[in-house]
């Protein structure tokens, strides 16, 4: 999957004359992009809005982390508690795990590595892609760096960051290894989205048996399945509505478990507070040896949900998440675990239902109801995280195109993906009904979570070097502390692979195959487009008619290339007798940024002489605003082309930079004067090769200006007539096949898996609302 298509700008002078001709006639859009200077800034939140978002984040982000007290002690001591000191040791491990991982690492360090509010492994990857040429689809161009959202830091040539950058860029193998690492982390987050609802709801439903010991386990499983179906059926209402519905429940839950914890500490054993001393961790591991080491897999469940916290950053600002965690979540969780430990020191035989047994009898049923509701909310956290991270994967070409529904007009990060939602529901029910035991599901859950954390740590090392430019000593300290904790937990989960830990590995492997094969096919299709693009000299040789009859209308030719004429166009004109009077090459380009502001989305330029009537339009999207069905895409595209023609005509009468700048700055006034095609954003224009020399500033500018206005009006009238005559969307349907000499696994991947994914995925024509009667598919086969 070598990227091998990157173009070194320094080698331009060594190219032949034909290449130079192509560049003069179809130049990159440096000037167009460079003239966009509308600063885009994230909205600053008022105090009241921040409090409101912090409140909502409880219902979406922290449900998973908050319900861990339901099952941690049972999974830590599945065979019972032998010694009271073991409870103190386990509690000490829980306290320091919560402090080191969720509080210090994630809330105050990893969350700062967000990509303008977007979290998750792909957000970290997009940050790295902007600071080093590691993106495996080589469609980067320097004009992309002019985007106001394309934030990137510079560094000295001999710095540690520069050395890291060169090391990453040196070999395609390293780029692919980094991509696979990101995909593994993503697949494990998807596994979380399946396992979290299963263990949370099943653990909460198990509280029924505490009051009715003779009840069959089948009834508990049936209740859990019923709750899960209801949960996934609610997702289409969106995170905003679900957050408002669930946030009061989670807030009440945290206050209840914190209050019960204080009650149990006071009633049973205040001496458990000595667990704040880390010495008890050493005594616990030394006393229990292998059994104590294996129990770490259960203790690790106390920090599950932390990975969802980072992935759910797209739904809420970092400050809101930090506020909610430090003020409510962290202290209440500590009190809950300390209270359970105090209860277990007096009732070691109640470890299987430690949470429910420790509830005062007078409030048992109200707490049971709240616990069940909180378990439902816990599932929401990982479901939302799964939606967010899959959307990011879509933007970087690592997941088949699926329907993404934006559920909030205020917060674009809040989305719902129907296909993924129902797949998660089916797999979640299968896991719940298949295992019927929270211990085995807990083993599977722990394996998925610790792998996500390891991936995040490795990516954070690169972020600290490349993006933050941290001193190498700080990087080493962060890496060592993180890996010591996470590798310790990972080693403990390895003992439980055969006890349910294999489930996330199988799920992740299936999704990894899908994502890698899709990305491989996407890269190969792009490389085919690059290798087979048509020479501009050949286009010029055809003349203004392009060797065909030019019929009224506009043809929009969709291509993945931001420069050059795609092979699909030559295939089209050599097989059909006519072509439209106006041809626009449309490139929909996805960048490693969280969003592209609307006023910077389109770049427009002319290809070849004016009488060829050929334009190029590059539409740029980030992963936050990706795949939202754009009903006005065609209208926006034409508005940009029309304004380009106006501005181009204005520039033909200018001779110096001052006048050019003045005209560009006054474009808003010009656009508002024309009521037929008003557009309220700054747009870019292409460079004009021939500028009329100014001998007499007043007369020459005036005469050329009149001529330009007339030319502009004629061309605009012509474009409007062509638009009225009809618009045809020409899409290339490149079919990839494995060559005969390919190995069998490549044939399976390309001819079956990739072909099946292409067949079921969403078409671009649907995303951009192309009418079926205006659609023309041009097919071609490409062998790899």
PDB file of C-alpha atoms in Angstrom, residues 67-95 98 199 203 261 264-265 272 275 284 291 294-304 332-345 347-358 438-439 442-443 496:
ATOM      1  CA  UNK A  67     -21.224   2.353  36.482  1.00  0.00           C
ATOM      2  CA  UNK A  68     -17.957   0.482  37.037  1.00  0.00           C
ATOM      3  CA  UNK A  69     -18.688   0.095  40.801  1.00  0.00           C
ATOM      4  CA  UNK A  70     -21.440  -2.362  39.798  1.00  0.00           C
ATOM      5  CA  UNK A  71     -18.977  -5.068  38.812  1.00  0.00           C
ATOM      6  CA  UNK A  72     -15.355  -4.202  39.721  1.00  0.00           C
ATOM      7  CA  UNK A  73     -15.001  -6.035  43.040  1.00  0.00           C
ATOM      8  CA  UNK A  74     -16.796  -9.143  41.743  1.00  0.00           C
ATOM      9  CA  UNK A  75     -14.458  -9.367  38.716  1.00  0.00           C
ATOM     10  CA  UNK A  76     -11.449  -8.732  40.962  1.00  0.00           C
ATOM     11  CA  UNK A  77     -12.345 -11.566  43.380  1.00  0.00           C
ATOM     12  CA  UNK A  78     -14.388 -14.063  41.318  1.00  0.00           C
ATOM     13  CA  UNK A  79     -13.372 -16.884  43.716  1.00  0.00           C
ATOM     14  CA  UNK A  80     -14.077 -14.922  46.886  1.00  0.00           C
ATOM     15  CA  UNK A  81     -12.015 -12.878  49.341  1.00  0.00           C
ATOM     16  CA  UNK A  82      -9.518 -14.828  51.447  1.00  0.00           C
ATOM     17  CA  UNK A  83      -8.022 -12.018  53.531  1.00  0.00           C
ATOM     18  CA  UNK A  84      -9.348  -8.606  54.576  1.00  0.00           C
ATOM     19  CA  UNK A  85      -5.985  -7.077  53.669  1.00  0.00           C
ATOM     20  CA  UNK A  86      -6.653  -8.113  50.048  1.00  0.00           C
ATOM     21  CA  UNK A  87      -9.601  -5.710  49.996  1.00  0.00           C
ATOM     22  CA  UNK A  88      -7.332  -2.874  51.173  1.00  0.00           C
ATOM     23  CA  UNK A  89      -4.732  -3.740  48.511  1.00  0.00           C
ATOM     24  CA  UNK A  90      -7.328  -3.891  45.738  1.00  0.00           C
ATOM     25  CA  UNK A  91      -8.826  -0.573  46.898  1.00  0.00           C
ATOM     26  CA  UNK A  92      -5.376   1.044  46.846  1.00  0.00           C
ATOM     27  CA  UNK A  93      -4.894  -0.149  43.264  1.00  0.00           C
ATOM     28  CA  UNK A  94      -8.297   1.280  42.290  1.00  0.00           C
ATOM     29  CA  UNK A  95      -7.536   4.666  43.886  1.00  0.00           C
ATOM     30  CA  UNK A  98      -8.326   6.316  38.827  1.00  0.00           C
ATOM     31  CA  UNK A 199     -21.791  -5.779  30.854  1.00  0.00           C
ATOM     32  CA  UNK A 203     -24.796  -6.182  35.864  1.00  0.00           C
ATOM     33  CA  UNK A 261     -19.975   5.377  50.165  1.00  0.00           C
ATOM     34  CA  UNK A 264     -20.632   2.682  54.557  1.00  0.00           C
ATOM     35  CA  UNK A 265     -17.274   4.184  55.564  1.00  0.00           C
ATOM     36  CA  UNK A 272      -9.984   1.449  54.865  1.00  0.00           C
ATOM     37  CA  UNK A 275      -5.535   2.404  51.241  1.00  0.00           C
ATOM     38  CA  UNK A 284      -1.108  -7.150  48.004  1.00  0.00           C
ATOM     39  CA  UNK A 291      -3.472 -14.806  41.682  1.00  0.00           C
ATOM     40  CA  UNK A 294      -4.436 -11.976  37.461  1.00  0.00           C
ATOM     41  CA  UNK A 295      -6.896 -10.013  39.607  1.00  0.00           C
ATOM     42  CA  UNK A 296      -5.532  -6.816  38.020  1.00  0.00           C
ATOM     43  CA  UNK A 297      -7.760  -7.627  35.048  1.00  0.00           C
ATOM     44  CA  UNK A 298     -10.763  -7.014  37.298  1.00  0.00           C
ATOM     45  CA  UNK A 299      -9.310  -3.909  38.932  1.00  0.00           C
ATOM     46  CA  UNK A 300      -8.689  -2.435  35.489  1.00  0.00           C
ATOM     47  CA  UNK A 301     -12.460  -2.342  34.949  1.00  0.00           C
ATOM     48  CA  UNK A 302     -12.525   0.601  37.371  1.00  0.00           C
ATOM     49  CA  UNK A 303     -11.019   2.807  34.619  1.00  0.00           C
ATOM     50  CA  UNK A 304     -13.073   1.489  31.716  1.00  0.00           C
ATOM     51  CA  UNK A 332     -17.982  10.347  43.913  1.00  0.00           C
ATOM     52  CA  UNK A 333     -16.234   7.341  42.386  1.00  0.00           C
ATOM     53  CA  UNK A 334     -13.560   7.356  45.097  1.00  0.00           C
ATOM     54  CA  UNK A 335     -16.216   7.478  47.817  1.00  0.00           C
ATOM     55  CA  UNK A 336     -18.184   4.648  46.154  1.00  0.00           C
ATOM     56  CA  UNK A 337     -15.190   2.275  45.981  1.00  0.00           C
ATOM     57  CA  UNK A 338     -13.971   3.137  49.493  1.00  0.00           C
ATOM     58  CA  UNK A 339     -17.494   2.535  50.847  1.00  0.00           C
ATOM     59  CA  UNK A 340     -17.766  -0.865  49.137  1.00  0.00           C
ATOM     60  CA  UNK A 341     -14.354  -1.839  50.478  1.00  0.00           C
ATOM     61  CA  UNK A 342     -15.452  -0.860  54.005  1.00  0.00           C
ATOM     62  CA  UNK A 343     -18.544  -3.063  53.630  1.00  0.00           C
ATOM     63  CA  UNK A 344     -16.534  -6.022  52.272  1.00  0.00           C
ATOM     64  CA  UNK A 345     -14.124  -5.959  55.216  1.00  0.00           C
ATOM     65  CA  UNK A 347     -18.922  -9.130  54.749  1.00  0.00           C
ATOM     66  CA  UNK A 348     -16.317 -10.961  52.659  1.00  0.00           C
ATOM     67  CA  UNK A 349     -18.873 -13.531  51.417  1.00  0.00           C
ATOM     68  CA  UNK A 350     -20.986 -10.816  49.721  1.00  0.00           C
ATOM     69  CA  UNK A 351     -18.399  -9.968  47.047  1.00  0.00           C
ATOM     70  CA  UNK A 352     -20.560 -11.342  44.192  1.00  0.00           C
ATOM     71  CA  UNK A 353     -23.189  -8.635  44.804  1.00  0.00           C
ATOM     72  CA  UNK A 354     -20.978  -6.158  46.647  1.00  0.00           C
ATOM     73  CA  UNK A 355     -22.695  -3.052  45.327  1.00  0.00           C
ATOM     74  CA  UNK A 356     -26.296  -4.079  45.907  1.00  0.00           C
ATOM     75  CA  UNK A 357     -25.527  -5.703  49.293  1.00  0.00           C
ATOM     76  CA  UNK A 358     -23.902  -2.491  50.533  1.00  0.00           C
ATOM     77  CA  UNK A 438     -20.780 -10.686  33.582  1.00  0.00           C
ATOM     78  CA  UNK A 439     -17.424 -12.180  34.604  1.00  0.00           C
ATOM     79  CA  UNK A 442     -15.745  -8.301  31.931  1.00  0.00           C
ATOM     80  CA  UNK A 443     -12.680 -10.244  30.769  1.00  0.00           C
ATOM     81  CA  UNK A 496      -8.096 -14.313  30.582  1.00  0.00           C
TER      82      UNK A 496
END
